[in-house]
PDB file of C-alpha atoms in Angstrom:
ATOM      1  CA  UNK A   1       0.000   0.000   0.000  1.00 29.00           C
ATOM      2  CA  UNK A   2       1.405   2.667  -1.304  1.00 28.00           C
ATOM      3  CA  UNK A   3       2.527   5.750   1.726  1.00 33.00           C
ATOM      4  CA  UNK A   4       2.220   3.081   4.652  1.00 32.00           C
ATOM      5  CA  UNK A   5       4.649   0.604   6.539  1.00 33.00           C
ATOM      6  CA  UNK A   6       3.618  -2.327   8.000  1.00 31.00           C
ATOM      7  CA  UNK A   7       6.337  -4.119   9.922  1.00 32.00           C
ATOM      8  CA  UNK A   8       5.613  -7.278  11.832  1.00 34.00           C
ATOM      9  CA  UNK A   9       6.590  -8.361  15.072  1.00 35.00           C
ATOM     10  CA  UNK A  10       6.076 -11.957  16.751  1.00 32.00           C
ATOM     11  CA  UNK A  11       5.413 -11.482  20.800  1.00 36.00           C
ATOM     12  CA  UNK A  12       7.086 -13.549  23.139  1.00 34.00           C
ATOM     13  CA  UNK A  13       5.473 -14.521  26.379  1.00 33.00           C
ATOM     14  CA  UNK A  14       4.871 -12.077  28.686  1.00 31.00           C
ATOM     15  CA  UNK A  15       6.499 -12.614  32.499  1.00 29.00           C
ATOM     16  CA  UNK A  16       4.992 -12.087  35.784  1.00 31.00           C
ATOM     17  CA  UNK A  17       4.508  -7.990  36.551  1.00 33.00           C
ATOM     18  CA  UNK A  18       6.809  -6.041  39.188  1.00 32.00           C
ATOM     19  CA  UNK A  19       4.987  -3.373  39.878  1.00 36.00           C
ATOM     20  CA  UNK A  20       1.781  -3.171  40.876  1.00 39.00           C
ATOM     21  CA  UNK A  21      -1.384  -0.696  40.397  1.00 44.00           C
ATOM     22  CA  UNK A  22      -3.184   0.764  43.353  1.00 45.00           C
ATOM     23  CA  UNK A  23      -4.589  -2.014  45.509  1.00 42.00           C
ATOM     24  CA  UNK A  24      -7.990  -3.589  44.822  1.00 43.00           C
ATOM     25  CA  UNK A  25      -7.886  -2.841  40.770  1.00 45.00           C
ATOM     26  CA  UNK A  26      -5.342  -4.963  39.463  1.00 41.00           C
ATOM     27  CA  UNK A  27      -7.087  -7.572  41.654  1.00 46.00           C
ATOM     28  CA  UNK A  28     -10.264  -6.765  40.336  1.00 66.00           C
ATOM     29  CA  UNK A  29      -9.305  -6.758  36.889  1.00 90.00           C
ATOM     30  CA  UNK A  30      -8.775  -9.848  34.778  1.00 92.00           C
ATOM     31  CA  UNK A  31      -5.212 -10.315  33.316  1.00 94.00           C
ATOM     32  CA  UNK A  32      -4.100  -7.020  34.736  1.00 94.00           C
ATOM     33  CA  UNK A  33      -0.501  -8.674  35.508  1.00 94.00           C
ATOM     34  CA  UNK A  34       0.142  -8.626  32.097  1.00 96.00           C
ATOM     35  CA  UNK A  35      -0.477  -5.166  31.402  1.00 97.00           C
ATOM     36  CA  UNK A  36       1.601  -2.311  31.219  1.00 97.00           C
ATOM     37  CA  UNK A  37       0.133  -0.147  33.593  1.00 97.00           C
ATOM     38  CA  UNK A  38       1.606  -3.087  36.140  1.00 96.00           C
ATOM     39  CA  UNK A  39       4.464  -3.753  34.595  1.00 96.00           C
ATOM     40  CA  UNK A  40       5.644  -0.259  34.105  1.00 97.00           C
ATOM     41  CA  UNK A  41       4.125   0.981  37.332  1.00 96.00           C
ATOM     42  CA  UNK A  42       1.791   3.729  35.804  1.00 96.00           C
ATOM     43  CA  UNK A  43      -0.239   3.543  39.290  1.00 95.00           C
ATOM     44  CA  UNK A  44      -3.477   4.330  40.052  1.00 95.00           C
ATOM     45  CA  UNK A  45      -6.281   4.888  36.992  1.00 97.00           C
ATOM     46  CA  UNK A  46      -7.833   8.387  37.108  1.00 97.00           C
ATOM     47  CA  UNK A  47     -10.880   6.338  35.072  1.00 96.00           C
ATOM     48  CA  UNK A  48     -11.729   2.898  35.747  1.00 97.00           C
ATOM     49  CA  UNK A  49     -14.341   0.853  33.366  1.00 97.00           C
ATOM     50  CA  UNK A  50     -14.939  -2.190  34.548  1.00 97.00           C
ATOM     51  CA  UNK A  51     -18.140  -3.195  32.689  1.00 97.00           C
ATOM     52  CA  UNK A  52     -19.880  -4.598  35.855  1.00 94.00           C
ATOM     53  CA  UNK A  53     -23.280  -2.108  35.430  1.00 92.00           C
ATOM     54  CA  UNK A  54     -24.756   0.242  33.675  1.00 92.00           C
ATOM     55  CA  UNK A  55     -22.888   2.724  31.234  1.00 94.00           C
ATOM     56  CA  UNK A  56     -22.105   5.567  33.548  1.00 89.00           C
ATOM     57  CA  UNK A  57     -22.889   9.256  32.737  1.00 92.00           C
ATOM     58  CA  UNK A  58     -19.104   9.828  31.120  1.00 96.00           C
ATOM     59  CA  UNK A  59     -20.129   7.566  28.194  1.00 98.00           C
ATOM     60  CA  UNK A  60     -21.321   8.927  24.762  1.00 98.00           C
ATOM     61  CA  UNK A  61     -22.866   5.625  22.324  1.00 98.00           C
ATOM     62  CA  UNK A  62     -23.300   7.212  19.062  1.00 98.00           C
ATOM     63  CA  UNK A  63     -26.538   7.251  17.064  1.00 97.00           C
ATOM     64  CA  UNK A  64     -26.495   7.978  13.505  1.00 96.00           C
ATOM     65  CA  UNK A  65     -24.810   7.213  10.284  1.00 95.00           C
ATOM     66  CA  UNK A  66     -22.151   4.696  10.387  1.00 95.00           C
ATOM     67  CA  UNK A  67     -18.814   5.530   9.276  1.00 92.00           C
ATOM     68  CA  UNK A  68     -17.984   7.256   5.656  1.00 90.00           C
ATOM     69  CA  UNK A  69     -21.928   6.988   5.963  1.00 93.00           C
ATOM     70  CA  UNK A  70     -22.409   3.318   5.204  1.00 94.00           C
ATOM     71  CA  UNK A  71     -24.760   1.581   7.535  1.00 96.00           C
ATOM     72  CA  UNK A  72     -25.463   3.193  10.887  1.00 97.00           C
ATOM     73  CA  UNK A  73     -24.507   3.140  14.347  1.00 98.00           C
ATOM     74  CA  UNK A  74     -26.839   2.537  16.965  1.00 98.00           C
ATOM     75  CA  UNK A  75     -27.182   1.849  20.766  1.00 98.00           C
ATOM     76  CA  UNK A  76     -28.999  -0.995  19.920  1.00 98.00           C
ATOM     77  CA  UNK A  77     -26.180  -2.948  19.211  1.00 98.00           C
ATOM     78  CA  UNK A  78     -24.200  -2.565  22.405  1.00 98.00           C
ATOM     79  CA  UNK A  79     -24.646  -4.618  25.418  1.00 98.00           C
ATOM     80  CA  UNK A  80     -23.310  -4.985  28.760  1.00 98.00           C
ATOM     81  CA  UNK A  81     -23.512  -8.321  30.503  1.00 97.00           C
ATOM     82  CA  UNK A  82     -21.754 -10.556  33.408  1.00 95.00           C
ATOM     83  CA  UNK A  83     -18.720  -7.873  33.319  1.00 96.00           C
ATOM     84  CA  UNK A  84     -18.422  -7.330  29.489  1.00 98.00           C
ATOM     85  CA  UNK A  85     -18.882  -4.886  26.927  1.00 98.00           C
ATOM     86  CA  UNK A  86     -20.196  -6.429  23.529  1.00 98.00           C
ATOM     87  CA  UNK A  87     -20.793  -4.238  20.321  1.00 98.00           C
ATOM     88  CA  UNK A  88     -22.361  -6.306  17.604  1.00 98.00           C
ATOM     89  CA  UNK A  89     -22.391  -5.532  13.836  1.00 98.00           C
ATOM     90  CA  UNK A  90     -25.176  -7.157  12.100  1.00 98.00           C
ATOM     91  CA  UNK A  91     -25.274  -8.445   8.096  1.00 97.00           C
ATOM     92  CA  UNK A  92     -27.419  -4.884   7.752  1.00 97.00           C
ATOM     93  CA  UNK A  93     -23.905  -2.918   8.543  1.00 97.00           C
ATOM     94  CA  UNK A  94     -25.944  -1.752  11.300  1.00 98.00           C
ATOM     95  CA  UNK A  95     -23.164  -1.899  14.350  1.00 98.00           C
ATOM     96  CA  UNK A  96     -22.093   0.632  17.265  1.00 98.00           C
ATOM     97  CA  UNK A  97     -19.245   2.917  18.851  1.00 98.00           C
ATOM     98  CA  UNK A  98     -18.862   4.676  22.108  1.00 98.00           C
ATOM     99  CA  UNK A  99     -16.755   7.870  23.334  1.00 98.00           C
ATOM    100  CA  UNK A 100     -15.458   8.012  27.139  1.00 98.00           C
ATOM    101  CA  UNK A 101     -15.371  11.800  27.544  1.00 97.00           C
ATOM    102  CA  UNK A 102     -14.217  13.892  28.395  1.00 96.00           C
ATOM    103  CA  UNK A 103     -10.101  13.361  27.437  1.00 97.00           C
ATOM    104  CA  UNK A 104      -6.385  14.478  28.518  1.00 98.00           C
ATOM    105  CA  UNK A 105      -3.610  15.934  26.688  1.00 98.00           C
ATOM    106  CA  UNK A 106      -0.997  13.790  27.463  1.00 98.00           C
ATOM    107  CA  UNK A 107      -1.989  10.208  29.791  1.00 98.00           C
ATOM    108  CA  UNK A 108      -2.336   7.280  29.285  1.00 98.00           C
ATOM    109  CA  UNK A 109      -5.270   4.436  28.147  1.00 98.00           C
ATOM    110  CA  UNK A 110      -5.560   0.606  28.127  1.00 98.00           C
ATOM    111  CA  UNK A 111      -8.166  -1.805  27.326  1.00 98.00           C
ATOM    112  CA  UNK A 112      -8.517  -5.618  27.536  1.00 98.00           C
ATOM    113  CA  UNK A 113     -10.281  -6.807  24.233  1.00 98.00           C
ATOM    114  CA  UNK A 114     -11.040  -9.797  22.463  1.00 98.00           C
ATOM    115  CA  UNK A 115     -12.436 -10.174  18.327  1.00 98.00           C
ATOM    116  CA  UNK A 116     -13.979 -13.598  17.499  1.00 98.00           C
ATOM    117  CA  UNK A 117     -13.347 -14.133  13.468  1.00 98.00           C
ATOM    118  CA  UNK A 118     -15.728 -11.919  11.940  1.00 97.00           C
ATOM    119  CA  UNK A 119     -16.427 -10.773   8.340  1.00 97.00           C
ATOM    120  CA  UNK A 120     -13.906  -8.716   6.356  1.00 96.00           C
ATOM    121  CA  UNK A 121     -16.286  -5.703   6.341  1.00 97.00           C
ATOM    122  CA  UNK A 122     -15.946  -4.914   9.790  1.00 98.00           C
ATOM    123  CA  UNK A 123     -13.276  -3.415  11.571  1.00 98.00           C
ATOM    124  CA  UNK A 124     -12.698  -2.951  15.738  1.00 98.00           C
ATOM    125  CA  UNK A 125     -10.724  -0.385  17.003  1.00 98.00           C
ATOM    126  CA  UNK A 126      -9.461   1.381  20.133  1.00 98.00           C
ATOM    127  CA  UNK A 127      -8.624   4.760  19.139  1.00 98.00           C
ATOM    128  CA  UNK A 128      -8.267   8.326  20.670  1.00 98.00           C
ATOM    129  CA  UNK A 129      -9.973  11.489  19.246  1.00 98.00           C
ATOM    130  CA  UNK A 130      -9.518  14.939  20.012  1.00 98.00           C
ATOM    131  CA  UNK A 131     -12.509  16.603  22.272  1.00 98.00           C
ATOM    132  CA  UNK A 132     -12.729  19.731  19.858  1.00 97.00           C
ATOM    133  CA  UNK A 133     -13.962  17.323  17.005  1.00 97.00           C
ATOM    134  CA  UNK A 134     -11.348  18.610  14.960  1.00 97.00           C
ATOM    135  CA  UNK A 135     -10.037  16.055  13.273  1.00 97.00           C
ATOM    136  CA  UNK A 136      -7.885  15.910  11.020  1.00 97.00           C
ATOM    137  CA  UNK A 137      -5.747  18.895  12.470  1.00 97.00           C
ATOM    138  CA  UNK A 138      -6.861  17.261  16.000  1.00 98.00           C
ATOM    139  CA  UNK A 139      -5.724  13.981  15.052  1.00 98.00           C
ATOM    140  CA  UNK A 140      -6.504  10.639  15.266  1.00 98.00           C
ATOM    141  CA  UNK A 141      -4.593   7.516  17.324  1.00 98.00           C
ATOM    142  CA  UNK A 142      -5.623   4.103  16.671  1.00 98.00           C
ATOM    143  CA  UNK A 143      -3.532   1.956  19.141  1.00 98.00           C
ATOM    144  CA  UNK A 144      -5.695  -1.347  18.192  1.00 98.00           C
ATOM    145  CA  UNK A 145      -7.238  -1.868  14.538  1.00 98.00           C
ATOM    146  CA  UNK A 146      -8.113  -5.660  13.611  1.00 98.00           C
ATOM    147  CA  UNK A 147      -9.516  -5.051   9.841  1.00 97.00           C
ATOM    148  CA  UNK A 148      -8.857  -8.793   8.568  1.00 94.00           C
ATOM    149  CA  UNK A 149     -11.392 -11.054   9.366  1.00 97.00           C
ATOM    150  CA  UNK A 150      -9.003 -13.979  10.978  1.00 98.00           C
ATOM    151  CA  UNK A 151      -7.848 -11.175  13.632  1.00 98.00           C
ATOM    152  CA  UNK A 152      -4.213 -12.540  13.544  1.00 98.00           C
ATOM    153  CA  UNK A 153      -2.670  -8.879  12.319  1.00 98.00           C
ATOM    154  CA  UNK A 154      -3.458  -5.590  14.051  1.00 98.00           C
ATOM    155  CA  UNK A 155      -2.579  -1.935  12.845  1.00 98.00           C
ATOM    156  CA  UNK A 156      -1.862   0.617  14.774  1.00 98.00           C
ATOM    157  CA  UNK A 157      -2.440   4.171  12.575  1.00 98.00           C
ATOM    158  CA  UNK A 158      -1.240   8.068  13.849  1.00 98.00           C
ATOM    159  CA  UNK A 159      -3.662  10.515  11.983  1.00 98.00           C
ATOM    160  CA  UNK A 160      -1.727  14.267  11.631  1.00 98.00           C
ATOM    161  CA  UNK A 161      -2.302  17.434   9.557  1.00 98.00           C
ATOM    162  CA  UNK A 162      -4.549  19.107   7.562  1.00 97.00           C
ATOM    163  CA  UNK A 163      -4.386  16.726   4.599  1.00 97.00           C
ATOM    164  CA  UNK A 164      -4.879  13.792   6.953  1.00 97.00           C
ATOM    165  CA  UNK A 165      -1.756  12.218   7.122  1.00 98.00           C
ATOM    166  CA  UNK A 166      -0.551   9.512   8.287  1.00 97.00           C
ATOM    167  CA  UNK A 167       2.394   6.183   9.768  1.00 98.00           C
ATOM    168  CA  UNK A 168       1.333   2.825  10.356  1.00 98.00           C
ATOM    169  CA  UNK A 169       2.368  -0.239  11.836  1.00 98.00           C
ATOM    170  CA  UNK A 170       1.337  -3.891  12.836  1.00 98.00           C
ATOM    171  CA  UNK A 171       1.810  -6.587  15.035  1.00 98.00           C
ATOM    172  CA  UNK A 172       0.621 -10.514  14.463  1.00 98.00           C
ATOM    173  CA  UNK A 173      -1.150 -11.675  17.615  1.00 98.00           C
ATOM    174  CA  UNK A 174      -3.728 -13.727  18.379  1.00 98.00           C
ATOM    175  CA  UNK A 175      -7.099 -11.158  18.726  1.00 98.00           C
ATOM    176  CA  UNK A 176      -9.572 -13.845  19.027  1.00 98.00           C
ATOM    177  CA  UNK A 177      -8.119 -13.865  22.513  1.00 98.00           C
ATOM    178  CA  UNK A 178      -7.876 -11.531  25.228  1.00 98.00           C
ATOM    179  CA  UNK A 179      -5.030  -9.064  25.135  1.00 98.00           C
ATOM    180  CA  UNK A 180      -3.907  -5.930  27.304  1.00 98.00           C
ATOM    181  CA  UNK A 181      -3.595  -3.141  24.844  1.00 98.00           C
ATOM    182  CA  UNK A 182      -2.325   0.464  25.959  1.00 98.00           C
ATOM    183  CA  UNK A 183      -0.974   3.522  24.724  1.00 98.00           C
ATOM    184  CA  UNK A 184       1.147   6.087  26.397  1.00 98.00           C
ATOM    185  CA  UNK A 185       0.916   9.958  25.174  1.00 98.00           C
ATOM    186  CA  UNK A 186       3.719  12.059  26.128  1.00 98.00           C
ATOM    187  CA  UNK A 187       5.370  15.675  24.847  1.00 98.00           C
ATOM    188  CA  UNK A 188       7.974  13.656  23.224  1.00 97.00           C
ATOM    189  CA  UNK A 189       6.401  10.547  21.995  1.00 98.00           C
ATOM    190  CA  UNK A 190       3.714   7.792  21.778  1.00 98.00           C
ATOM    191  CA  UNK A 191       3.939   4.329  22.600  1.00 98.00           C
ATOM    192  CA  UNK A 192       1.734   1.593  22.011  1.00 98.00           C
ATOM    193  CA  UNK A 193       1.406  -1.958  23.631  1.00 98.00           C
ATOM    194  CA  UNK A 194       0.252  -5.092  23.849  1.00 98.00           C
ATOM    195  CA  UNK A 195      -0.081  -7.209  27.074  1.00 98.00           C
ATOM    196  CA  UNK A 196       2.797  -5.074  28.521  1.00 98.00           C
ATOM    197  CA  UNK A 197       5.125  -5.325  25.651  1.00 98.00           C
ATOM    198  CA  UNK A 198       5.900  -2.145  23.305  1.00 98.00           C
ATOM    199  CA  UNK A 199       5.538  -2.945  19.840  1.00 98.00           C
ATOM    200  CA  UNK A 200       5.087   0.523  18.102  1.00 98.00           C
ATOM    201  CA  UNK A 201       6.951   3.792  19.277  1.00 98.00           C
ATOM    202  CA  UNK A 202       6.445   7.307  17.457  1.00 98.00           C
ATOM    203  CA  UNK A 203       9.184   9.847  18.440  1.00 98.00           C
ATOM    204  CA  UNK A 204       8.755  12.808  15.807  1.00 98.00           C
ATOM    205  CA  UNK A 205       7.308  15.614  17.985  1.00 98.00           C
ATOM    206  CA  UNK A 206       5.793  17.227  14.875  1.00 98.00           C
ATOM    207  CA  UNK A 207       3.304  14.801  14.241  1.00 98.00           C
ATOM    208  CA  UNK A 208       1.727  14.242  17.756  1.00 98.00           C
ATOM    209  CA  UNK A 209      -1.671  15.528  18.853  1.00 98.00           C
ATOM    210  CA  UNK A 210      -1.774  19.285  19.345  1.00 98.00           C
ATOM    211  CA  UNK A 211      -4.879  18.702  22.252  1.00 98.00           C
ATOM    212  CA  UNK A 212      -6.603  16.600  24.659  1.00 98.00           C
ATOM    213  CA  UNK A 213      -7.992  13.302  23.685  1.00 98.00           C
ATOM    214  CA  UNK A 214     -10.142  10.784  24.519  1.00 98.00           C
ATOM    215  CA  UNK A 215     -10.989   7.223  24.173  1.00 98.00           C
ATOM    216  CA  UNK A 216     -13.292   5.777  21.970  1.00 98.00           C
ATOM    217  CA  UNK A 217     -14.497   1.939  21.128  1.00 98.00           C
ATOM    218  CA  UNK A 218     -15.696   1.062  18.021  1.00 98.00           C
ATOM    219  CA  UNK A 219     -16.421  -1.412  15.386  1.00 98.00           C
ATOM    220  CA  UNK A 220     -17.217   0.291  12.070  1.00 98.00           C
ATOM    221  CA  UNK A 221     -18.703  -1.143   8.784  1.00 97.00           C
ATOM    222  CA  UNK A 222     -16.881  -1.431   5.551  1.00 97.00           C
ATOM    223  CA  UNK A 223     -18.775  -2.693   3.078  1.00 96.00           C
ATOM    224  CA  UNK A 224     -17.089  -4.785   0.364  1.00 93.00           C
ATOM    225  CA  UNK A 225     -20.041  -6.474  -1.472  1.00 91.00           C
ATOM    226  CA  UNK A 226     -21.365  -9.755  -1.000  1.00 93.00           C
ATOM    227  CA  UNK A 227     -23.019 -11.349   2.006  1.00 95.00           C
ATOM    228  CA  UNK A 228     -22.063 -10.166   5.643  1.00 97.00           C
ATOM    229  CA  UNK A 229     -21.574 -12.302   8.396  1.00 97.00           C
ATOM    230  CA  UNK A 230     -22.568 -10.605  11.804  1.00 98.00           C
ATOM    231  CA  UNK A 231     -19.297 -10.298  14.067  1.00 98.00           C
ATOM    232  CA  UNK A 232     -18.948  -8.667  16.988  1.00 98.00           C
ATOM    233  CA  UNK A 233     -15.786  -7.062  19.715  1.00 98.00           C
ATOM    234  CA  UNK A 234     -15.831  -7.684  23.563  1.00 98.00           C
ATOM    235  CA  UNK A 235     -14.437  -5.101  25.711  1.00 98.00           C
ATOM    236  CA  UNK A 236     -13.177  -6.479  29.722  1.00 98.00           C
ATOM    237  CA  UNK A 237     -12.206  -3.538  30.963  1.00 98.00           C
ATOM    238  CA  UNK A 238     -10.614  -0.026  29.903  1.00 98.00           C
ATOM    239  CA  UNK A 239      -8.612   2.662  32.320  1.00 98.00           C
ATOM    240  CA  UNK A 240      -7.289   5.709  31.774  1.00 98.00           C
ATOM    241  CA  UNK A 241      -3.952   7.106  33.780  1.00 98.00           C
ATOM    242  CA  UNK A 242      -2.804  10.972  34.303  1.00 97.00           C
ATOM    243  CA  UNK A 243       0.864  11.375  33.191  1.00 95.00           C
ATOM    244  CA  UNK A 244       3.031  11.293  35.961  1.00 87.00           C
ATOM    245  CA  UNK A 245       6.283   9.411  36.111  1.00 80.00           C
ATOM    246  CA  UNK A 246       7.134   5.747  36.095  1.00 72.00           C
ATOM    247  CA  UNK A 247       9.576   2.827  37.009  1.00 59.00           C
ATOM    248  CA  UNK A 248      11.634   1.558  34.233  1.00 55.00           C
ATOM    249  CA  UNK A 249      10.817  -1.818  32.352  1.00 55.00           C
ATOM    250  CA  UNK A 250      11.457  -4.624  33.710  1.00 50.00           C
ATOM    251  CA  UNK A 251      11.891  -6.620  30.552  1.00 46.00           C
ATOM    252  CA  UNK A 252      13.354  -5.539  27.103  1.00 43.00           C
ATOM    253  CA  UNK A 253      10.742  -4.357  25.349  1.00 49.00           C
ATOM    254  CA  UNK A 254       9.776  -6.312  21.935  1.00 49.00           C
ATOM    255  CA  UNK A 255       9.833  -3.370  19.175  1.00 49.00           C
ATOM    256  CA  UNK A 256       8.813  -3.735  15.374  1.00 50.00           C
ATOM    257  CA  UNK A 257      11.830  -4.857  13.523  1.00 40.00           C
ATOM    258  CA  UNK A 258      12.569  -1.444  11.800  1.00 42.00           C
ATOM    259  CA  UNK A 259      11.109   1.607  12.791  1.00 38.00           C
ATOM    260  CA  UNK A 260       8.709   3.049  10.753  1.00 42.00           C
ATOM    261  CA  UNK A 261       9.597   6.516   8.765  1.00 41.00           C
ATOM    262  CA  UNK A 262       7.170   9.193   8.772  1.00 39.00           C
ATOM    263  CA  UNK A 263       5.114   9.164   5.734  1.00 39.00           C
ATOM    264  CA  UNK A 264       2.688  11.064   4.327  1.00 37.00           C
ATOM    265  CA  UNK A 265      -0.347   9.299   2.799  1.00 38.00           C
ATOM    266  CA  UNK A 266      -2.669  11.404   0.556  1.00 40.00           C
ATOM    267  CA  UNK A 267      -5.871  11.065   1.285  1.00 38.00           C
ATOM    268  CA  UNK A 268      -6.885   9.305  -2.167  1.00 36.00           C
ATOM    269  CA  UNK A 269      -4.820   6.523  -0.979  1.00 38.00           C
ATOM    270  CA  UNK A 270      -4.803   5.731   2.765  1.00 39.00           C
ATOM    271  CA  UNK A 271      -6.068   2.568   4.422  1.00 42.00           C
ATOM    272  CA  UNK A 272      -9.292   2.597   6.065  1.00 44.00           C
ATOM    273  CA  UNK A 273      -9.739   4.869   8.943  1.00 40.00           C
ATOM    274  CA  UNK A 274     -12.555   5.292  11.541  1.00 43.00           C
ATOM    275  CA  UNK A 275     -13.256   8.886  12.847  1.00 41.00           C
ATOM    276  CA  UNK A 276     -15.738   9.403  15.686  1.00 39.00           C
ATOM    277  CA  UNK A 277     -18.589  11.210  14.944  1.00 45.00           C
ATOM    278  CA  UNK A 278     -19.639  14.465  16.941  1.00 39.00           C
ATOM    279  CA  UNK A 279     -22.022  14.204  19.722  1.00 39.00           C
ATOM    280  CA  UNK A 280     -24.499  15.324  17.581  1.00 40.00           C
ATOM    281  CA  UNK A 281     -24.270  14.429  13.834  1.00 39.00           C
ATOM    282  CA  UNK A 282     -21.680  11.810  13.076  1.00 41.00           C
ATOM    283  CA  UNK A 283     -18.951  13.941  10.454  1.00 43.00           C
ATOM    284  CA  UNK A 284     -17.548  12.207   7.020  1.00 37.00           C
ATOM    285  CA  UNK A 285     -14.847  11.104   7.188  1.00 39.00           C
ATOM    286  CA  UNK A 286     -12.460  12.487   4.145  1.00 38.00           C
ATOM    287  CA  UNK A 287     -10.967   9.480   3.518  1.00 39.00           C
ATOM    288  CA  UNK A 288     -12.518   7.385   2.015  1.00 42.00           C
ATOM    289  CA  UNK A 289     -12.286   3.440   2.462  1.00 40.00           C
ATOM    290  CA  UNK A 290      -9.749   0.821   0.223  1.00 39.00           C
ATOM    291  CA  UNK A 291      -8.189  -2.293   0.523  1.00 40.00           C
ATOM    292  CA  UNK A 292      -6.005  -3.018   3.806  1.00 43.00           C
ATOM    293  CA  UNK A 293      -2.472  -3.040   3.845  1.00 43.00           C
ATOM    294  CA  UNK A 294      -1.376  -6.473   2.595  1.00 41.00           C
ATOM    295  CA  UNK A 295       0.146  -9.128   4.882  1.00 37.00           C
ATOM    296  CA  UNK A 296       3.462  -9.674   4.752  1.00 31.00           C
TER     297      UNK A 296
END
């Protein structure tokens, strides 16, 4: 795909954590020694999620139009039941996606998630978008894209500019399982991780959000013809962290095998992206949807 690299990156193992949240959470939340709030000791969550009620007040499920306009989004399809989030996408391309408002600038966010095999047309993501619905100048960070139907490959996209711009990357993993995945936002860089191990880091200053930012979950609709299977995403928990120091890793961190250059991909010719619609009328997105990157 012409303007994107996609690097891949096998994960080893991950090892017991070192450092521990504040008490009661990690606890509380399933496979939380394998994250990397634990394992690099980001301490206590400013925003905890764990799924075990009703959506609370700081929650925004859109209704409308579904991305680029094709299908719609709709509370219908999310549930919450015995401690998990479920948004289902039906063969209609009607599906759902939900804002946790409001943001940060700078902080950090991490989610457990799991993708049964689903149809190519839909997409899951956990992304952050700017709270002045300014995107693309705002930017746009998806730390956890599965757009192939097997979920064994998962993109990570940064979103920058006026002219929508944009560096990718991907990791294989297994997404039909549950995973830890995080990303870190600082003044100097952005970091994204799975189950506690970095696998994508951004360092160029110029292309980082200018504001504050908040987490969405979403599975968007891109229709490619034919039949659609209905396929769904399961959220665990999510958390989000102020920025404040934090211990060094305990483990060497497992990086893509060449770091990615900064390109710039016209909007004619990027890869599917998902923006998050306003809180009243869902926007169009300006880039429009194509073929994923291929597998390499």
């Amino acid at each position: 795909m012409v303007g994107t690299v996609t690097v891949l990156a096998m994960l080893a193992g991950s090892t017991a954590a070192v450092a521990a949240e504040e008490p009661g959470t990690a606890a509380r939340s399933a496979g939380a020694e394998t994250s990397a709030a634990v394992r690099y000791g980001w301490g206590a969550p400013s925003r905890t999620e764990e799924f075990s009620g009703p959506l609370g007040p700081n929650w925004h499920v859109y209704d409308g139009p579904g991305h680029a306009g094709n299908g719609r989004r709709s509370p219908s399809a999310v549930t919450v039941r015995d401690g998990i989030l479920t948004i289902t996408g039906n063969s209609a391309g009607t599906t759902a996606g939900m804002a946790w408002e409001p943001g940060q600038k700078y902080g950090r966010w991490e989610g457990r998630v799991r993708v049964p095999v689903g149809d190519r047309s839909y997409n899951a993501l956990l992304l952050l978008w700017p709270d002045a619905e300014n995107f693309p100048v705002g930017g746009e960070v998806d730390f956890m894209e599965m757009m192939e139907p097997t979920r064994q490959l998962v993109h990570g996209f940064l979103h920058f500019g006026p002219q929508n711009s944009q560096v990718s990357n991907s990791v294989r993993v297994d997404g039909t399982q549950w995973h830890n995945w995080a990303v870190e936002w600082t003044p100097d860089h952005i970091v994204m991780f799975v189950d506690g191990r970095e696998w994508w880091r951004i360092t160029d200053r110029s292309i980082l959000p200018p504001g504050p930012m908040h987490l969405c979950i979403q599975l968007d609709w891109f229709p490619k013809g034919g039949p659609v299977t209905e396929s769904r995403m399961e959220v665990d928990w999510v958390k989000q962290y102020p920025l404040r120091p934090t211990a060094a890793p305990p483990v060497t961190t497992v990086p893509p095998t060449t770091a990615p250059p900064v390109t710039t991909v016209p909007p004619t010719t990027a890869p599917p992206v998902t923006t998050v619609p306003p809180t009243t009328a869902p926007p169009v997105t300006t880039v429009p949807p194509t073929t994923p990157p291929p597998v390499t």
